[in-house]
One Martini backbone bead per residue (centre of mass of N, CA, C, O) as a GRO file, in nm:
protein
  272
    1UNK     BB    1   0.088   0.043   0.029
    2UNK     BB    2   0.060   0.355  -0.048
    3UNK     BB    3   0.029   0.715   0.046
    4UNK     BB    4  -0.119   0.785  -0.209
    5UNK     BB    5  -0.375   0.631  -0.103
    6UNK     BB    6  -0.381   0.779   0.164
    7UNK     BB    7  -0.465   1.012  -0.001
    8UNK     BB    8  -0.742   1.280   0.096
    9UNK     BB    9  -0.729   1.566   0.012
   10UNK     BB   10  -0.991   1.538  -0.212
   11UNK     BB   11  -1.169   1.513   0.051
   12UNK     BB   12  -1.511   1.533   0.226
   13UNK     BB   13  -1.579   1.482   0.534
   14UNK     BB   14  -1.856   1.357   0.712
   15UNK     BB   15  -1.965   1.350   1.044
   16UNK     BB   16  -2.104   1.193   1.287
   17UNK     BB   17  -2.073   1.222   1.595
   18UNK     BB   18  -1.780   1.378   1.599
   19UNK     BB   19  -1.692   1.516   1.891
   20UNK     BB   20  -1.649   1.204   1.994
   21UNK     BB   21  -1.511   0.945   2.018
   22UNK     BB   22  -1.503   0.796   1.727
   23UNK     BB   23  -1.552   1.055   1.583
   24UNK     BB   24  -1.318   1.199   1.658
   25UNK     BB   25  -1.083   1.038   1.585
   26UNK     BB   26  -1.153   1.021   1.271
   27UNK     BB   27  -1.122   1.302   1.242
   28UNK     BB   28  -0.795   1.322   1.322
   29UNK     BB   29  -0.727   1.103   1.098
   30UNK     BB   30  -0.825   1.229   0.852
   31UNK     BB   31  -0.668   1.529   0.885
   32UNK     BB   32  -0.379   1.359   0.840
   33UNK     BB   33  -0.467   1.247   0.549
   34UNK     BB   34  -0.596   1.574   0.421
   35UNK     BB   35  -0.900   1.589   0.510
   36UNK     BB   36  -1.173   1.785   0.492
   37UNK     BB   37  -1.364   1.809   0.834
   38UNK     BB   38  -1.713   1.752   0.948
   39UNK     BB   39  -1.828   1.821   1.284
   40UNK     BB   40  -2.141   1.635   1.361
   41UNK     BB   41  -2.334   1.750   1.590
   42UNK     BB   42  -2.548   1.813   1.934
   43UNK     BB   43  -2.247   1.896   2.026
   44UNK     BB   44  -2.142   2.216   1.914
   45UNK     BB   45  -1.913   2.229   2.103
   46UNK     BB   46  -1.771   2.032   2.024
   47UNK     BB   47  -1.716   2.072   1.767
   48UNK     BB   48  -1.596   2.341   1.778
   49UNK     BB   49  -1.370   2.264   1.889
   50UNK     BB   50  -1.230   2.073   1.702
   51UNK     BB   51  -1.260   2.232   1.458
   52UNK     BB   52  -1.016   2.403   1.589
   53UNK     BB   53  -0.817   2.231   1.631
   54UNK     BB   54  -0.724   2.114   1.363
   55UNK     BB   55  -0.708   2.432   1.245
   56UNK     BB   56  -0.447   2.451   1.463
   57UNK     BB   57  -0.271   2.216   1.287
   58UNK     BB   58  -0.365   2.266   0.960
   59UNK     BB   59  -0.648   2.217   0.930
   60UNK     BB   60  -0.995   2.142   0.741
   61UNK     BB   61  -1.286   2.261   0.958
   62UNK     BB   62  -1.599   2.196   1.066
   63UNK     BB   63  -1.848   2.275   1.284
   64UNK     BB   64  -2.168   2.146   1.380
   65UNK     BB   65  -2.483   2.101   1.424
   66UNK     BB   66  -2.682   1.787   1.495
   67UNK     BB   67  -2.992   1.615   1.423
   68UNK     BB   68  -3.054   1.307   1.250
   69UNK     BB   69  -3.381   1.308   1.282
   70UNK     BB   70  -3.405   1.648   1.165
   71UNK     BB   71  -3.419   1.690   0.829
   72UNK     BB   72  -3.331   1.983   0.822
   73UNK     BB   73  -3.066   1.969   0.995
   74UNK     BB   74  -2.952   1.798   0.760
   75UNK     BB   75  -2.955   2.006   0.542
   76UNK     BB   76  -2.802   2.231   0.690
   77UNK     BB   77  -2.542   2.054   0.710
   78UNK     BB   78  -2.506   1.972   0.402
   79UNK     BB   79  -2.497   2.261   0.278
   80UNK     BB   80  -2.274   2.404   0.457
   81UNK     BB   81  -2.043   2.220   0.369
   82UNK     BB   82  -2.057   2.275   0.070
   83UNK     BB   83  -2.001   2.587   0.119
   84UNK     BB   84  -1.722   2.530   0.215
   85UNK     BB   85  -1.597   2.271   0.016
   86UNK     BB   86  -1.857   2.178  -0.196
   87UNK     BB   87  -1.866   1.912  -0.079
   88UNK     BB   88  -1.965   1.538   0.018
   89UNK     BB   89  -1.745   1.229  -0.035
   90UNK     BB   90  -1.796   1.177   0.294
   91UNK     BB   91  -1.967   0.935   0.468
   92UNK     BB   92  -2.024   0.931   0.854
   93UNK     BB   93  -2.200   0.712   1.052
   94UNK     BB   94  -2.171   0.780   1.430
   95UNK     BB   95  -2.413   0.840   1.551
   96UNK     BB   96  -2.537   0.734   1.893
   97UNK     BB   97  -2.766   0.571   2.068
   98UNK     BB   98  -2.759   0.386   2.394
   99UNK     BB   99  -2.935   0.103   2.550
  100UNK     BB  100  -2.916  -0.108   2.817
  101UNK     BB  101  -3.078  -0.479   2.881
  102UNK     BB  102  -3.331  -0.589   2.928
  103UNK     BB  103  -3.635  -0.626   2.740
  104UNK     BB  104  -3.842  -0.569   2.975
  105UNK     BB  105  -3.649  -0.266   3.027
  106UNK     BB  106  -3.728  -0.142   2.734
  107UNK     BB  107  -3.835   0.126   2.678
  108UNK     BB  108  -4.038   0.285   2.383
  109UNK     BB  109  -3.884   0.526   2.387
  110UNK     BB  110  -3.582   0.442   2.368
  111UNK     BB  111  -3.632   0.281   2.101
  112UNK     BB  112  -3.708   0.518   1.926
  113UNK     BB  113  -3.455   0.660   1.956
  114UNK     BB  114  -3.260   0.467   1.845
  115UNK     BB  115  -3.381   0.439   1.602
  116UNK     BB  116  -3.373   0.718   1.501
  117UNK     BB  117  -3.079   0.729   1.496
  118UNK     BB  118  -2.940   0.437   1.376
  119UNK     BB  119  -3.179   0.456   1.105
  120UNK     BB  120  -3.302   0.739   1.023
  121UNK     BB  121  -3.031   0.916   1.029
  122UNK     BB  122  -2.882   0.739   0.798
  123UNK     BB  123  -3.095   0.764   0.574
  124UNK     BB  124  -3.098   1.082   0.580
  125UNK     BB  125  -2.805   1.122   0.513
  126UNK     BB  126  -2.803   0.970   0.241
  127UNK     BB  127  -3.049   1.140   0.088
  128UNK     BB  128  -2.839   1.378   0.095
  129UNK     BB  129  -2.562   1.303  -0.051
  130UNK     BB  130  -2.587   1.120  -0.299
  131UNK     BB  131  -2.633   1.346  -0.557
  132UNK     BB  132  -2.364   1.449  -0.549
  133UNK     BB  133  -2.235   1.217  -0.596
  134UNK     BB  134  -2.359   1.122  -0.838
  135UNK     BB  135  -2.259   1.409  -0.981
  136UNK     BB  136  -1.923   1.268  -0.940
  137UNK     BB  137  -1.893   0.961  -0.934
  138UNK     BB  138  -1.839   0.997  -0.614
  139UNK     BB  139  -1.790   0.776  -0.298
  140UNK     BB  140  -1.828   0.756   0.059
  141UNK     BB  141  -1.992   0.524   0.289
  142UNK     BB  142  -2.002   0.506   0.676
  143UNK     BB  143  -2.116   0.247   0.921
  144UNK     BB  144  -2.126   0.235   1.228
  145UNK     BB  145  -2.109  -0.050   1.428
  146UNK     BB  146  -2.127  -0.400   1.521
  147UNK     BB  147  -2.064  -0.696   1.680
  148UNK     BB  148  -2.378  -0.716   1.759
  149UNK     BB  149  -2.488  -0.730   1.504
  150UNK     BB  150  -2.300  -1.073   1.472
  151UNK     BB  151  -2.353  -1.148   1.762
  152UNK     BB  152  -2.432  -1.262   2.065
  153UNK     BB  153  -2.559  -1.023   2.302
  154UNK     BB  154  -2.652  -0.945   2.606
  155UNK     BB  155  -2.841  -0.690   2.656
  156UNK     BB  156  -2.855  -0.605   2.324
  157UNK     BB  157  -3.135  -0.621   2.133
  158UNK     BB  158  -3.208  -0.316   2.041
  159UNK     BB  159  -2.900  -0.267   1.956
  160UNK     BB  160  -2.867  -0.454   1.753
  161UNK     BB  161  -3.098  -0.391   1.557
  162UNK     BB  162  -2.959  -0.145   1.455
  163UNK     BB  163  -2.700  -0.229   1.361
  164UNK     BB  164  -2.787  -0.440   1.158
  165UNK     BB  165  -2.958  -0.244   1.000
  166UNK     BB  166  -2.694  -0.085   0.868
  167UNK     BB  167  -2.605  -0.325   0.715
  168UNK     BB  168  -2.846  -0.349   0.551
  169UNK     BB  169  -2.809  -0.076   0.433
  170UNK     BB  170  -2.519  -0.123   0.318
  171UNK     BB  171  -2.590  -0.347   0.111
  172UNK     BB  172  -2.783  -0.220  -0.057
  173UNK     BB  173  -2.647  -0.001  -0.149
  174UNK     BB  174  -2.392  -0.100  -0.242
  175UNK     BB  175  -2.577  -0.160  -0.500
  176UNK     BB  176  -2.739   0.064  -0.593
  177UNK     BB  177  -2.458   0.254  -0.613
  178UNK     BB  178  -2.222   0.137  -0.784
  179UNK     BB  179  -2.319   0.277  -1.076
  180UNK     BB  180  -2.200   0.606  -0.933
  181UNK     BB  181  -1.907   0.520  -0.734
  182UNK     BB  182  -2.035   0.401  -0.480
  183UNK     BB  183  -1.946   0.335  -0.166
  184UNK     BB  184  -2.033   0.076   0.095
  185UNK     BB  185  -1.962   0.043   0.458
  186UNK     BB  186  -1.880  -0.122   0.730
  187UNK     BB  187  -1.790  -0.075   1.082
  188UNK     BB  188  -1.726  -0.334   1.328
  189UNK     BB  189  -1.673  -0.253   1.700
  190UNK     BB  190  -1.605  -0.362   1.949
  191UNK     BB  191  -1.535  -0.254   2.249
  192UNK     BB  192  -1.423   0.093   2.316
  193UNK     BB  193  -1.281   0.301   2.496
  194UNK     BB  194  -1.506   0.543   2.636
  195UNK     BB  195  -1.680   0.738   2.794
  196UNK     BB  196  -1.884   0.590   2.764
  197UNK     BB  197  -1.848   0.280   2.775
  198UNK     BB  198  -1.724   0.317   3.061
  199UNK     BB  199  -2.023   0.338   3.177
  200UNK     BB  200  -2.110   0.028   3.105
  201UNK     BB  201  -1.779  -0.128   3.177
  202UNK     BB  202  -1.621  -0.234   3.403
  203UNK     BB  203  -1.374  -0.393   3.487
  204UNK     BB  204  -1.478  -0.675   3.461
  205UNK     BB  205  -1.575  -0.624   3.173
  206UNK     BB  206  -1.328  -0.610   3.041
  207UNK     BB  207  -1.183  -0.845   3.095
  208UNK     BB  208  -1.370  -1.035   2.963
  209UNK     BB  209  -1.327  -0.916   2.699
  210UNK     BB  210  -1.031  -0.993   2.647
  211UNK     BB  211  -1.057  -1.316   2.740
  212UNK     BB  212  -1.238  -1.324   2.439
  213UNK     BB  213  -1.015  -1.252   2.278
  214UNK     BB  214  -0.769  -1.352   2.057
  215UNK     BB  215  -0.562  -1.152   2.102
  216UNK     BB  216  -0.576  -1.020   2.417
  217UNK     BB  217  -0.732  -0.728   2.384
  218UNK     BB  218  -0.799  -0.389   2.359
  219UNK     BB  219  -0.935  -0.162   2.151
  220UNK     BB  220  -0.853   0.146   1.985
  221UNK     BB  221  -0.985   0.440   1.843
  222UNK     BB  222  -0.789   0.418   1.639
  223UNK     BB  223  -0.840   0.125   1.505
  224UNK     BB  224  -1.121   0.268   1.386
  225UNK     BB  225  -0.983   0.486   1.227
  226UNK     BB  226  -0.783   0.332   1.014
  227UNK     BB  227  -1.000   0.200   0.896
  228UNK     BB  228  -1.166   0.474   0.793
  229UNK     BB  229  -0.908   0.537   0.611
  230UNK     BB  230  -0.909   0.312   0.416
  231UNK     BB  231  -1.220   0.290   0.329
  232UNK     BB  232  -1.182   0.614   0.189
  233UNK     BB  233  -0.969   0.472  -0.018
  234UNK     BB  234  -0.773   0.388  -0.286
  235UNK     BB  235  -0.710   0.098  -0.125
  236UNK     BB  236  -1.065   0.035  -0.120
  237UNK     BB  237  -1.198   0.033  -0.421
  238UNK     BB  238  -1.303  -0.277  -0.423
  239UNK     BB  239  -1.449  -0.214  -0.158
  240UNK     BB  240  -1.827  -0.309  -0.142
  241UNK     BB  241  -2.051  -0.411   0.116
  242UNK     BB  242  -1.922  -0.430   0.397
  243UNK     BB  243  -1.822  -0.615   0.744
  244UNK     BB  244  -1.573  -0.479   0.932
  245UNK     BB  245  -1.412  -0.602   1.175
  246UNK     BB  246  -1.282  -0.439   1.510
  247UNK     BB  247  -1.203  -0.666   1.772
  248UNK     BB  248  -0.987  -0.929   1.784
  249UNK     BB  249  -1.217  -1.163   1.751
  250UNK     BB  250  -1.473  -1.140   1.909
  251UNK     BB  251  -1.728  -1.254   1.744
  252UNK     BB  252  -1.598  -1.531   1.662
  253UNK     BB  253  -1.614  -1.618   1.952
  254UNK     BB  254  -1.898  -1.561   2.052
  255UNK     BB  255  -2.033  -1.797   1.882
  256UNK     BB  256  -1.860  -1.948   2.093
  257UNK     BB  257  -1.951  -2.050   2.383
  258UNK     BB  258  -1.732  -2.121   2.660
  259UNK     BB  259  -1.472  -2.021   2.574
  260UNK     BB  260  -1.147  -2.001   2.714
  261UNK     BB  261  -0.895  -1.824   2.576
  262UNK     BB  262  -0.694  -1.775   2.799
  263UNK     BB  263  -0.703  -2.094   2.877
  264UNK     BB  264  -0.564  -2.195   2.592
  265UNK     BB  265  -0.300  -2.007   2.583
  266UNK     BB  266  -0.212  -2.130   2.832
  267UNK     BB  267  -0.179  -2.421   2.781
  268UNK     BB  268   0.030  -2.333   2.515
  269UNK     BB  269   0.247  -2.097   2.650
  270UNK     BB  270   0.089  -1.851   2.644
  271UNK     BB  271   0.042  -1.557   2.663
  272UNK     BB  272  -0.289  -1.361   2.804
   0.00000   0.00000   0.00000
C-alpha cells in the first residue's frame, strides 16, 4: 500500500456524532490523511472545538450542530458543508444513542430514540448526500456499527437491531449505488473504551472483554480511525457492501459461547 493511496487531499469527510468518541478519532485520523472534515454533532460546543483543534494544527475542519433525526437540520448541516468545501465525498454515519438491559426493561421511548438515531439518522444522512455524490461519480459512504450486530451479546437486544440495520442499510446501498462510483461498507467494533463505554463497563467488563479476545487485547479508538481511514481510500477502491469487524475476533469467539480463550493460550504456554 502506497502513502498515496492514503492521501485523502481531494475528499470531504461529513462525521456525525464526531465530536467525541470514535467519532472525534476518525476526525482526527482524516485530518492527518489530508481531508477536511465536517465535525457534526448535537454536541455544538463540541463540534466547534474539535474543529478549532484541527484547524489550529494546519488542517481544515468546520463544527456543526446536527440532530440526525431532524430532516431540516440534517439539510441545513449538509448544505453548510457544501458551501464551505464544495461537496461532501465521504460520509461517516457514527452518531448513536444506546442504552443496555432486559428486554423487558427497554422502554418505548428509548426504542423510539435508538432507532431514530441509528436507522432514521443513516438514512436521512444518505439521502441527503447521495445526489451530489451520484453528480460527481464518487463517494464514500461508511455506517458505524457493532460486533452486537453479528454475535449474539446478551442484554443488547434493541441495539443488535438498529446495528443489524445499519448493516443491512450498507449492503442494500452497496448495491443500488455501485454503478454511480459510490462504496458502502460498514466497521463493525468491539466494545472500545470511550467516555460513554466506560460508563457501560466496569473492570470486570473490560476484562471478560479481553479474555474472549483471541488477540487477547482490547482495542483502541485509533484502531477503529485507522480502519476508517483505509476504506475511505483509493486503497480499498474494491470493496463494497462489506462489514469488517475491528474486535480482535471477538465477534467470531463470540459465537462459541463457553470457551475461556484465555485459558487455552495459557495451557500451550502462550501468555494471556
Amino acid at each position: 500500500m502506497t502513502g498515496t493511496a492514503l492521501n485523502l487531499a481531494k475528499e470531504v469527510v461529513l462525521i456525525t456524532g464526531g465530536a467525541q468518541g470514535l467519532g472525534e478519532a476518525m476526525a482526527l485520523a482524516y485530518a492527518r490523511a489530508g481531508a477536511a472534515v465536517v465535525i457534526a454533532d448535537i454536541n455544538e460546543a463540541g463540534s466547534l472545538a474539535l474543529a478549532a483543534r484541527i484547524e489550529g494544527n494546519g488542517g481544515r475542519a468546520l463544527g456543526l450542530a446536527l440532530d440526525v433525526t431532524d430532516p431540516q437540520s440534517v439539510l441545513g448541516c449538509v448544505d453548510a458543508a457544501s458551501r464551505k468545501f464544495g461537496y461532501v465525498s465521504v460520509l461517516v454515519n457514527s452518531a448513536m444513542f444506546a442504552r443496555y438491559g432486559p428486554i423487558e426493561e427497554v422502554d418505548a421511548a428509548t426504542i423510539d430514540r435508538m432507532l431514530a438515531v441509528g436507522l432514521k439518522g443513516v438514512l436521512l444522512m444518505c439521502q441527503r448526500v447521495v445526489p451530489q455524490m451520484r453528480d460527481r461519480k464518487h463517494g464514500v459512504i461508511l455506517n458505524i456499527s457493532s460486533v452486537v450486530g453479528l454475535a449474539g451479546v446478551g442484554y443488547s437486544s434493541a441495539y443488535a437491531a438498529l446495528k443489524g440495520g445499519a448493516d443491512a442499510i450498507t449492503r442494500g446501498l452497496a448495491v443500488e449505488l455501485g454503478h454511480d462510483g459510490i462504496r458502502v461498507n460498514s466497521i463493525a467494533p468491539s466494545a472500545i473504551p470511550t467516555e460513554m463505554s466506560r460508563r457501560t463497563l466496569d473492570e470486570k467488563g473490560w476484562e471478560e472483554r479481553r479474555r474472549r479476545t483471541p488477540l487477547g487485547v482490547i482495542g483502541r479508538v485509533e484502531d477503529v480511525a485507522n480502519a476508517a481511514v483505509f476504506l475511505a481510500s483509493d486503497a480499498a477502491k474494491f470493496i463494497t457492501g462489506a462489514v469488517l469487524p475491528v474486535d480482535g475476533g471477538f465477534a467470531m469467539a463470540a459465537m462459541i459461547p463457553g470457551i475461556d480463550i484465555a485459558a487455552v493460550q495459557r495451557s500451550r504456554g502462550n501468555p494471556a
